[in-house]
Coordinates of C-alpha atoms in Angstrom, one line a residue:
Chain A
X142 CA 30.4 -95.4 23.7
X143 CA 30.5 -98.2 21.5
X144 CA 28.3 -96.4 18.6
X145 CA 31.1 -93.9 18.7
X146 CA 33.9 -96.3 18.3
X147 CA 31.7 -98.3 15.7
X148 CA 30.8 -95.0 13.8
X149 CA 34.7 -93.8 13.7
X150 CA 35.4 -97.4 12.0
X151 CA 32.9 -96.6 9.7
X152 CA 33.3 -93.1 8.9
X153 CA 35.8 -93.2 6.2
X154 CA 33.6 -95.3 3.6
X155 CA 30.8 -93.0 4.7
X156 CA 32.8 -89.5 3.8
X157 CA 33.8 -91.2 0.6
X158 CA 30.1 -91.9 -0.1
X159 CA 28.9 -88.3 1.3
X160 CA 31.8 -86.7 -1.4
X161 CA 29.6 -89.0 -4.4
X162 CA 26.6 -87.2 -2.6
X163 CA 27.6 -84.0 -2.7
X164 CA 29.3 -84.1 -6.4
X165 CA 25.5 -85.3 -7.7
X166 CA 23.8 -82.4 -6.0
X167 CA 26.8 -79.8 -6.7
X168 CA 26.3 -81.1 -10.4
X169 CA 22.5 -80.8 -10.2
X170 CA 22.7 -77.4 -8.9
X171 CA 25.0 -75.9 -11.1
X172 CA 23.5 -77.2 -14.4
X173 CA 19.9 -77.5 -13.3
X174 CA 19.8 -73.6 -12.3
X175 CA 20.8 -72.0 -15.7
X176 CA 18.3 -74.0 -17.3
X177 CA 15.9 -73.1 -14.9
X178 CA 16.4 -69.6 -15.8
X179 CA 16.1 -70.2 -19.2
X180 CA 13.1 -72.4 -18.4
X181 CA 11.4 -69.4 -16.6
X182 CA 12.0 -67.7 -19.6
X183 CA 10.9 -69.4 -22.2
X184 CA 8.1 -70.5 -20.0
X185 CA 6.4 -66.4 -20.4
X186 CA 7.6 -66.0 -24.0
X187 CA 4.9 -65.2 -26.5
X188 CA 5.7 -68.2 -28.9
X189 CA 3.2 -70.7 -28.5
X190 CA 5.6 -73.6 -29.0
X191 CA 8.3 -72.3 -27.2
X192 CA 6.1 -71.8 -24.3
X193 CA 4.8 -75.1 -24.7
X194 CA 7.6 -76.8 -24.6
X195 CA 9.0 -75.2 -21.5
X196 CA 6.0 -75.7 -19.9
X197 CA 5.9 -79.8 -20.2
X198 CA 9.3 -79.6 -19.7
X199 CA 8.6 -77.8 -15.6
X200 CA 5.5 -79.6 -15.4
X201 CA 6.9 -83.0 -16.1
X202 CA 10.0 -82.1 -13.8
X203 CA 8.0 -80.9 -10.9
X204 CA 5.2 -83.4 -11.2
X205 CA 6.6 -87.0 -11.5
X206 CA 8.6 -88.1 -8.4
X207 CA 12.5 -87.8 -9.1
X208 CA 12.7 -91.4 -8.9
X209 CA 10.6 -92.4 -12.0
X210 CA 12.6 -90.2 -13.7
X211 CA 15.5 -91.7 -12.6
X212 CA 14.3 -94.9 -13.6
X213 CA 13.6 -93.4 -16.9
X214 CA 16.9 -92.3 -17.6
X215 CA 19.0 -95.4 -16.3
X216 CA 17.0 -98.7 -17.5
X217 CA 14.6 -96.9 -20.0
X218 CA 16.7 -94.8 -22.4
X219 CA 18.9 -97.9 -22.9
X220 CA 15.9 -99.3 -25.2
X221 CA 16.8 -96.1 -27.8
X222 CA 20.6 -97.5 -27.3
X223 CA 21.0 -94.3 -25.2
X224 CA 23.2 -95.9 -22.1
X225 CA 24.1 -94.1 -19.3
X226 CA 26.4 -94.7 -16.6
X227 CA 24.5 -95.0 -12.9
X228 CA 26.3 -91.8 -11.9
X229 CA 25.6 -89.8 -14.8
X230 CA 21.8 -90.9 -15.2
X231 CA 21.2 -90.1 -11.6
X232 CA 22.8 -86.5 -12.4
X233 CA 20.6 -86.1 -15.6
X234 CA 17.3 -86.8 -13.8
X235 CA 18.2 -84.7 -10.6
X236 CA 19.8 -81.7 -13.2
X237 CA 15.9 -82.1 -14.8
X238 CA 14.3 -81.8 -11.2
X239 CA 16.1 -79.1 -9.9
X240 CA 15.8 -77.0 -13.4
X241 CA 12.1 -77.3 -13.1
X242 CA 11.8 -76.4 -9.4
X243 CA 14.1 -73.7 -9.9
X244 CA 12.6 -72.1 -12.5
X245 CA 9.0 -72.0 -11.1
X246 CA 11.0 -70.2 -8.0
X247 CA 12.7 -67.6 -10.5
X248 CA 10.0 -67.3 -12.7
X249 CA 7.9 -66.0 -9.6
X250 CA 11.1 -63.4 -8.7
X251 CA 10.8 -62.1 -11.6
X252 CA 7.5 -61.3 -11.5
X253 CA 7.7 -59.8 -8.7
X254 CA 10.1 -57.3 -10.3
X255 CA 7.5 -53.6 -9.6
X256 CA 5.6 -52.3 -12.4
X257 CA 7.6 -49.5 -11.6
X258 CA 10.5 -50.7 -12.3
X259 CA 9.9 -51.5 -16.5
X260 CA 8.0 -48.0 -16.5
X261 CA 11.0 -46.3 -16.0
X262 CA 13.6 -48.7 -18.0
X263 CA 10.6 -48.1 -21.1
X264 CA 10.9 -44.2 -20.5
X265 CA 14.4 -43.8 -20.2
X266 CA 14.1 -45.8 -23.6
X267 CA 16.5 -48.5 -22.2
X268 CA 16.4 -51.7 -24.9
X269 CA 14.1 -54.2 -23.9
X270 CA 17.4 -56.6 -23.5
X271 CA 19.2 -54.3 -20.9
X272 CA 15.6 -54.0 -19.3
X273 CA 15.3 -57.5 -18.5
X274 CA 19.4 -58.5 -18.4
X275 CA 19.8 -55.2 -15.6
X276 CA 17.0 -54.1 -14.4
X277 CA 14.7 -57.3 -14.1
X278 CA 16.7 -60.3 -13.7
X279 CA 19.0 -59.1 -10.8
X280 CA 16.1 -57.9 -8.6
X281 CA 14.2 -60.7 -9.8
X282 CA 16.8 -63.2 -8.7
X283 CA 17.4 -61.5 -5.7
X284 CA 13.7 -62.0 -4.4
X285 CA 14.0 -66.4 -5.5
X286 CA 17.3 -66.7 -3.6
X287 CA 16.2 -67.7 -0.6
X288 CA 13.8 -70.2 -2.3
X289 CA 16.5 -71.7 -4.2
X290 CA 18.9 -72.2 -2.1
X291 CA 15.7 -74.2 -0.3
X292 CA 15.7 -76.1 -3.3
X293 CA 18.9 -76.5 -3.0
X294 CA 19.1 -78.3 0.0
X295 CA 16.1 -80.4 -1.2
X296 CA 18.5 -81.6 -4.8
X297 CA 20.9 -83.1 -1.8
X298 CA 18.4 -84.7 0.0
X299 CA 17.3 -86.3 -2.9
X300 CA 20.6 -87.6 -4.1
X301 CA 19.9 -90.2 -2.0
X302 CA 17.4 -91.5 -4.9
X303 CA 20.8 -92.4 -6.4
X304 CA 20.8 -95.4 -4.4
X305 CA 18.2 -97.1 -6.4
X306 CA 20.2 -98.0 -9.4
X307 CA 23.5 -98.4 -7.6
X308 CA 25.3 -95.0 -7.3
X309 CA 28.2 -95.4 -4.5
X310 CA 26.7 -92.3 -2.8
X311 CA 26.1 -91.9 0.9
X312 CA 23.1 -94.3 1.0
X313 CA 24.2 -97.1 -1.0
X314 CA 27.5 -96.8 1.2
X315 CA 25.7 -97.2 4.8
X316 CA 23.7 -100.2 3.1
X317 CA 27.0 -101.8 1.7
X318 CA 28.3 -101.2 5.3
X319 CA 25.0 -102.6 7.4
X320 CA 24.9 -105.6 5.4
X321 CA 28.3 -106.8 6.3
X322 CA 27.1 -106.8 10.6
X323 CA 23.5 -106.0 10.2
X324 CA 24.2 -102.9 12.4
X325 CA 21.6 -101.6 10.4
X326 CA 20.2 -98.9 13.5
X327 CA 23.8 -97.7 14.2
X328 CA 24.7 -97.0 10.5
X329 CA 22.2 -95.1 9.1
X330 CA 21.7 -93.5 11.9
X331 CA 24.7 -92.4 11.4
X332 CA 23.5 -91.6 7.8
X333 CA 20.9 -89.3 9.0
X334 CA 23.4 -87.3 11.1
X335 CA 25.4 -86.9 7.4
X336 CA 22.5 -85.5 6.0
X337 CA 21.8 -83.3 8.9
X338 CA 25.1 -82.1 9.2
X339 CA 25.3 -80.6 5.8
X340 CA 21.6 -79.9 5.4
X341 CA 20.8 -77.8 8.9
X342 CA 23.9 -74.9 8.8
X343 CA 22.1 -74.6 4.6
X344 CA 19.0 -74.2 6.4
X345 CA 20.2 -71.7 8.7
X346 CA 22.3 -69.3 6.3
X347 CA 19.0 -69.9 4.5
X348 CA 17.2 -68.1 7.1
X349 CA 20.3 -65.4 7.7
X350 CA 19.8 -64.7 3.8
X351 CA 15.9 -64.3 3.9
X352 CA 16.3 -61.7 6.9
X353 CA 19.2 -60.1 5.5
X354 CA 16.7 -59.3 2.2
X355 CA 13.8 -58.3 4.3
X356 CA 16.2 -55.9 5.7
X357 CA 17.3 -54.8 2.5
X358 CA 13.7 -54.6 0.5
Chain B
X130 CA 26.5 -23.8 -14.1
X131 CA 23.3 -23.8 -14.7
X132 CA 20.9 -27.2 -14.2
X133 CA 20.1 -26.7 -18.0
X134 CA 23.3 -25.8 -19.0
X135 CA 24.5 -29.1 -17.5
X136 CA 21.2 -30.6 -18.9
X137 CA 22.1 -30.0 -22.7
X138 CA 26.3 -30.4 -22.5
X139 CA 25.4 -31.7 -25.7
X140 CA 23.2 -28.8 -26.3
X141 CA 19.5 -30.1 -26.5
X142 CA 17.1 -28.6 -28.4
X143 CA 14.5 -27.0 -26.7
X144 CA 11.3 -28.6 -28.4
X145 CA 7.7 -27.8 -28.0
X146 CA 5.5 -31.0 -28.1
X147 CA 1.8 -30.9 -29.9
X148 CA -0.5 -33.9 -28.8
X149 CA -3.9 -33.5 -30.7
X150 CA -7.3 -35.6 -30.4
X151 CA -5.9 -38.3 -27.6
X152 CA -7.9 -40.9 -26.9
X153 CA -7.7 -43.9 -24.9
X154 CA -10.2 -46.3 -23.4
X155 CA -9.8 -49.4 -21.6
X156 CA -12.9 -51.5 -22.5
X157 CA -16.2 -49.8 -22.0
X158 CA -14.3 -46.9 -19.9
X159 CA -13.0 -44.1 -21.2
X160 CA -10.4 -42.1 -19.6
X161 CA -9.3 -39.6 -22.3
X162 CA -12.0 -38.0 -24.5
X163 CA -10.5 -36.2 -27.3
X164 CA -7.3 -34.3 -25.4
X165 CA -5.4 -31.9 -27.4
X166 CA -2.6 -29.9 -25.7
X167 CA -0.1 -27.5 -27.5
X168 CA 3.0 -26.8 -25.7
X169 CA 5.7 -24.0 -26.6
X170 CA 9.3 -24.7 -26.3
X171 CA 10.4 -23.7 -22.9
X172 CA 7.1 -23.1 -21.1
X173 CA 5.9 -25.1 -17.9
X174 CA 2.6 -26.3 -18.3
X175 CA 1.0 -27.8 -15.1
X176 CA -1.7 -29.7 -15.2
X177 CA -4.1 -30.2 -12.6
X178 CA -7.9 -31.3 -11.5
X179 CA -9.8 -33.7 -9.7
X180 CA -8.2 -37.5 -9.0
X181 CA -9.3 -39.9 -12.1
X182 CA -9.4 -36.9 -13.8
X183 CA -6.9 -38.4 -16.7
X184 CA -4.4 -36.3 -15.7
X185 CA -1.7 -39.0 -15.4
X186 CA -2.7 -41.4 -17.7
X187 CA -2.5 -38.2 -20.2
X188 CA 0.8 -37.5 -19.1
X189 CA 2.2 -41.1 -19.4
X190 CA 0.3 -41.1 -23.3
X191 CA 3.3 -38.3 -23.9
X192 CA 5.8 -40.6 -24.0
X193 CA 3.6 -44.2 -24.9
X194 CA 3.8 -45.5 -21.3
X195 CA 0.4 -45.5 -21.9
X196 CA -1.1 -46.4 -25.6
X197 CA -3.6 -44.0 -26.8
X198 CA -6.1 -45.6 -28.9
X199 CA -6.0 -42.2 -31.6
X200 CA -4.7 -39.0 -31.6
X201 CA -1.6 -37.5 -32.5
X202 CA 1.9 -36.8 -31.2
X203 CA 4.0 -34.0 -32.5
X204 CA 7.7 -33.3 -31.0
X205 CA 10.3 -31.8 -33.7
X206 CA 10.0 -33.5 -37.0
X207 CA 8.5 -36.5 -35.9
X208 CA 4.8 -37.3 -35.9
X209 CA 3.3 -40.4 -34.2
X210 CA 0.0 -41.6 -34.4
X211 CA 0.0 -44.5 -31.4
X212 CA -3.6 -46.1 -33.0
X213 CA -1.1 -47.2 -35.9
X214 CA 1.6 -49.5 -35.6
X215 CA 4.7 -46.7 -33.8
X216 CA 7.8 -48.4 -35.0
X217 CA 10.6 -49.0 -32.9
X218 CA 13.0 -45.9 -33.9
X219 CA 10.2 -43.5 -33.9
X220 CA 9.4 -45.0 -30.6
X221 CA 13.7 -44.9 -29.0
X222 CA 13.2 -41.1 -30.6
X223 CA 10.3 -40.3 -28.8
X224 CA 11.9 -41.6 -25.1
X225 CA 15.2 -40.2 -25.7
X226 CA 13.4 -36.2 -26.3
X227 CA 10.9 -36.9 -23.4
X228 CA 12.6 -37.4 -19.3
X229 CA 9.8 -38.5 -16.9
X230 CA 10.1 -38.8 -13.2
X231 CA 7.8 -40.4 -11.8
X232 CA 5.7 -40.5 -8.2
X233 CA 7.3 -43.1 -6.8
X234 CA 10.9 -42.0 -8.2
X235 CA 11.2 -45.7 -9.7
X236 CA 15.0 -46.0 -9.0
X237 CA 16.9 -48.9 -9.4
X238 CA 17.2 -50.1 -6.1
X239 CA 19.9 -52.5 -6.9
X240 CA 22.3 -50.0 -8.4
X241 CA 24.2 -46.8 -6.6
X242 CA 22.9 -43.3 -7.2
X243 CA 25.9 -43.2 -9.4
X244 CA 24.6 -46.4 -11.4
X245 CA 21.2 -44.9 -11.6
X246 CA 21.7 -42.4 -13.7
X247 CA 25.7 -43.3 -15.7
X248 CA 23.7 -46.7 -16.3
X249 CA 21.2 -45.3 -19.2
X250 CA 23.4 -43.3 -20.7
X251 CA 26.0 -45.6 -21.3
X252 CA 23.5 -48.0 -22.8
X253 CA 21.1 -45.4 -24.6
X254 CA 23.7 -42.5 -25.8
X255 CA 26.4 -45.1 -26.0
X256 CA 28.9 -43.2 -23.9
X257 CA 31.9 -44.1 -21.6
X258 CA 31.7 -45.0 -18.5
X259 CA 34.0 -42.5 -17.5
X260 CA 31.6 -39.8 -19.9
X261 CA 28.5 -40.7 -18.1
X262 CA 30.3 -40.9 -14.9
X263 CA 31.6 -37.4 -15.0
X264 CA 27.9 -36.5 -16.3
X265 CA 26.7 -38.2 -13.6
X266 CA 28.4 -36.3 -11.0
X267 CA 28.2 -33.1 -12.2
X268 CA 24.1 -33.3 -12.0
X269 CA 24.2 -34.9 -8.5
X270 CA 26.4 -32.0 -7.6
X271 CA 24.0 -29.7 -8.9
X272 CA 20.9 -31.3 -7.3
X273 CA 22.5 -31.2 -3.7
X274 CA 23.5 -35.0 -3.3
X275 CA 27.1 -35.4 -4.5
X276 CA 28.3 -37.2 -1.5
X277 CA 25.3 -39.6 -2.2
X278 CA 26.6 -40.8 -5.1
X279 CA 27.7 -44.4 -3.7
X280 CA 24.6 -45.0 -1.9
X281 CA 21.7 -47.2 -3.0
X282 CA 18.4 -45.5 -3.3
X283 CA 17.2 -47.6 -0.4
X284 CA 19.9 -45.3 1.6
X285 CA 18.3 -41.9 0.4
X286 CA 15.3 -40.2 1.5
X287 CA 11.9 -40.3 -0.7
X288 CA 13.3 -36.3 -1.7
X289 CA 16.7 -37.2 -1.9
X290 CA 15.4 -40.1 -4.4
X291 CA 13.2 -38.0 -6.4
X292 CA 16.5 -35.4 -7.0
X293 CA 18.4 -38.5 -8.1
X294 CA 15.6 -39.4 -10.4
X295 CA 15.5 -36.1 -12.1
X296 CA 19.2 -36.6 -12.6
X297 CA 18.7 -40.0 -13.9
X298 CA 16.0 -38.4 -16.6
X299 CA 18.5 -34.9 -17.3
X300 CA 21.7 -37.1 -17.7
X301 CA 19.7 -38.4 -21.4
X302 CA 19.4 -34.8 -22.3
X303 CA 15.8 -34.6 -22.7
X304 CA 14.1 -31.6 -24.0
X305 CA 11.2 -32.1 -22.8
X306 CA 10.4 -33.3 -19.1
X307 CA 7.1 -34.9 -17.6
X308 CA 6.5 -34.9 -13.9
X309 CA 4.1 -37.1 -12.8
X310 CA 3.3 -35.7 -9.3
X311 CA 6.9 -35.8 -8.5
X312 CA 6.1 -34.6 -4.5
X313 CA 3.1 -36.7 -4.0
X314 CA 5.1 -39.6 -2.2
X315 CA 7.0 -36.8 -0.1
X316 CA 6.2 -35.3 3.4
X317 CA 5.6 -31.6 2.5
X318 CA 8.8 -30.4 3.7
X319 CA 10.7 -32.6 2.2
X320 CA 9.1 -32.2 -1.5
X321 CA 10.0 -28.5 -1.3
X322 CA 13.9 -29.9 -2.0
X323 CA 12.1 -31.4 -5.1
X324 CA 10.3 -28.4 -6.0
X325 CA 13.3 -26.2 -5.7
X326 CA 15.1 -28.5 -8.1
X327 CA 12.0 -27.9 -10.6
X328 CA 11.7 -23.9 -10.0
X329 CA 15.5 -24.3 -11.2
X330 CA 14.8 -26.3 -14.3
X331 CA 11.7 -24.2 -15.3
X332 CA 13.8 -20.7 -14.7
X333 CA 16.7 -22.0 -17.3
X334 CA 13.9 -23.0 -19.8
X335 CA 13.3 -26.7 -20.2
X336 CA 10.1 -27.5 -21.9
X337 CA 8.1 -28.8 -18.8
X338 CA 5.2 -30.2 -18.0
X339 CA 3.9 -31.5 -14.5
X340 CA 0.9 -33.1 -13.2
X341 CA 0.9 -31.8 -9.5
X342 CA -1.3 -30.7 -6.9
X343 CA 0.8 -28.2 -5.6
X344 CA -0.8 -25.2 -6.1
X345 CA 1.6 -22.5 -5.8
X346 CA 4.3 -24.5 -7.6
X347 CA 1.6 -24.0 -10.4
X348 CA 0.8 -20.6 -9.8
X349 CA 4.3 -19.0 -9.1
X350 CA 6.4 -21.4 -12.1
X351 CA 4.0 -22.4 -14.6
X352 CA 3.3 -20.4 -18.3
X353 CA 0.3 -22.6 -18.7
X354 CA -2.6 -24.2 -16.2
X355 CA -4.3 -26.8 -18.0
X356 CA -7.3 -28.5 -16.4
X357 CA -8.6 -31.7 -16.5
X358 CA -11.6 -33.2 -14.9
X359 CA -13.8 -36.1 -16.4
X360 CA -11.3 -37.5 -19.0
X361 CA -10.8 -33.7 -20.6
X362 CA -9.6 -30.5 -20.4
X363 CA -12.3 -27.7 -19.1
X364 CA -9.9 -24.9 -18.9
X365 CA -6.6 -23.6 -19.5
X366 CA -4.7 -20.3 -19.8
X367 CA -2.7 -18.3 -17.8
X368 CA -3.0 -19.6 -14.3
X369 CA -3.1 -16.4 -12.0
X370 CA -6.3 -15.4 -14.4
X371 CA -7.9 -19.0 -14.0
X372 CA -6.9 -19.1 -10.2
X373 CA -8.4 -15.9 -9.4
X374 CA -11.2 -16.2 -11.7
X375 CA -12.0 -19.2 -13.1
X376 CA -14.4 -19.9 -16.0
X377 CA -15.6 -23.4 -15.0
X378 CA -17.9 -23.9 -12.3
X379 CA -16.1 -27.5 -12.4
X380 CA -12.9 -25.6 -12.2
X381 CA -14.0 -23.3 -9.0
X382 CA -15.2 -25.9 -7.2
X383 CA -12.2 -27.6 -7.1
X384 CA -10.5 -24.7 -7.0
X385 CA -12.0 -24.0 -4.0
X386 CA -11.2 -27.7 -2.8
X387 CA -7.7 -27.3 -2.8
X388 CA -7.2 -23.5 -2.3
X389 CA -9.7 -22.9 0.8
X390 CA -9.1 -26.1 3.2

């Protein structure tokens, strides 16, 4: 009984940390996924550059660990006297990792889009804009929710990164917290459990969506 | 009302459609050799032979689907020669003359039956939404499937989809209409609803032609039976004289293929 009393005492600081938590990832998903789209975009366009660029820009998202570009952001940038707060850095990087995650996902739905389905846009002479803004994208985007909303959870997950340059979110908070009586097992056990609680019901409408589409396609 | 009557509310044309010397390769293939086919305004021409035959890929060179690599395309006053550069308005002109359905109905599956078919002509005709709308209805009415007008195509059977489909293509008031074996993907029962839809069309005159391999749809409704077997045509004419006595030995044995089993 005593983790439960000890846990209620600390809960407060914790929701307050959980609320930074959530605001990062909410900020990372709602910026990061437009780009991603346009990402995905520019990422099959026939200009060499613009392909080019798109492409380094996913690659470099997807392939270096969130954290060094965290780093990057919050004590590198500072050498072009670009300064960022902790709080908006850590929102930059994570906004850069879930834009190139999503857009690999959304790229992939929209190339799933059938054959079929541009064949009769191109013969009913539908302009290639309407093709790709009514036909295309919404099934397309249909077909990657599922992944992104996986991608989703993973952008919350990894606002605990945050932590590393000082970001009052929900791991910096349980440190602050365990470092005051060294209950360091009960406390971020209790951080876990914050995690879990938001990440497992994601998981599970995750799954509810995914069968609700197979039903659907 | 008739289907065509409701088809040209803005009074298509009807149009014949010359294609001469089509040829298309893809690499060291070839798949059309040559193909010229002249087609009146308001005949049905149905073309038929053996499977890679070119019949579809000939069909989906009417309206550039497919890109020959030469020949010629003749509809109205516009000629198009789809080796060249085609621009873009020559192109839009081309689609909006020429309907297709297709075998696999290709309906938006995200949109109502409604949607389907007020959707193009809103954005390619530019019309109101309560224009297309009424248009819309009135052809689903006339195909049989007014009350499926709010369902999504997922909710529709493959013959209820295909009627929906030829909707979709009649709502642009083509005057011409390609049918690329429109009751291939249907149980045979359930293709006759599409084939009733097509006897309809053909009897008020739309310029027609259908790749099929339904023989008495091409006996009993088409003016002309074109056939096609190794990338060109062998034979064509009127198609009681070729079915009952064809010129070909290529021709009767498939004839005999498909007519005796």
């Amino acid at each position: 009984m005593t983790w439960l009393t000890e846990w209620a005492g600390y809960l407060p600081q914790m929701m307050s940390g959980l609320s930074v938590s959530l605001l990062i990832a909410g900020v990372s998903i709602v910026a990061g996924y437009p780009l991603g789209l346009i990402l995905s975009v520019m990422v099959s366009a026939k200009n060499l550059a613009v392909r080019t660029l798109a492409l380094a820009v996913v690659e470099i998202g997807r392939g270096a660990p969130a954290l060094v570009i965290l780093y990057l952001f919050y004590y590198g940038l500072p050498k072009f006297g670009i300064a960022f707060e902790s709080i908006t850095a850590a929102c930059l990087a994570l906004i850069w990792n879930s834009a190139a995650y999503s857009s690999e996902i959304m790229r992939a739905g929209i190339q799933s889009v059938g054959r079929g389905q541009l064949e009769a846009s191109n013969a009913l002479g539908l302009a290639q804009r309407h093709t790709f803004f009514r036909v295309v994208l919404p099934q397309g985007l249909r077909s990657a929710i599922p992944g992104l909303m996986g991608v989703a959870i993973q952008m919350f997950q990894g606002t605990s990164l945050a932590y590393a340059i000082a970001v009052p979110e929900l791991m910096k908070s349980a440190y602050n917290i365990g470092s005051q009586d060294f209950n360091y097992l009960q406390i971020f056990t209790l951080a876990g459990l914050c995690y879990a609680a938001i990440s497992m019901p994601a998981t599970w409408i995750t799954v509810f969506f995914e069968k609700r589409l197979a039903r659907h396609a | 009302m008739t289907l065509s009557e409701i088809a040209d509310g803005k009074l298509a044309p009807r149009l014949g459609i010359k294609l001469d010397n089509i040829s298309k390769r893809y690499g060291d293939n070839t798949v059309l050799d040559d193909v010229s086919l002249h087609v009146e305004p308001g005949t049905v021409t149905a073309l038929i032979g053996p499977s890679g035959a070119g019949k579809s890929t000939f069909l989906r060179c009417i309206n550039l689907l497919e890109r020959p690599d030469s020949g010629t395309i003749q509809v109205d006053q516009h000629t198009i020669e789809p080796g060249k550069d085609v621009n873009s308005r020559d192109l839009a002109a081309l689609r909006r003359t020429v309907g297709m359905v297709f075998q696999s109905f290709n309906l938006f599956p995200h949109m109502s039956a409604l949607k389907n078919i007020s959707f193009p002509q809103q954005k390619v005709l530019g019309r109101s939404k309560d224009e297309a709308d009424e248009r819309s209805m009135q052809l689903l009415e006339r195909v049989g499937l007014k009350e499926k007008a709010h369902q999504h195509p997922g909710r529709c059977s493959g013959g209820q989809q295909q009627r929906i489909a030829i909707a979709r293509a009649l709502a642009l008031d083509p005057s011409i209409m390609l049918f690329d074996e429109p009751t291939s993907a249907l149980d045979p029962e359930v293709g006759l609803e599409v084939l009733a839809v097509m006897r309809e069309l053909a009897a008020d005159g739309m310029t027609m032609i259908v790749v099929t391999h339904e023989m008495q749809f091409a006996r009993d409704v088409s003016d002309t039976l074109v056939v096609m077997a190794d990338c060109r045509i062998i034979e064509q004419g009127d198609p009681r004289a070729i079915m009952s006595d064809p010129q070909e030995a290529r021709t009767r044995r498939f004839l005999r293929a498909v007519l005796e089993r």
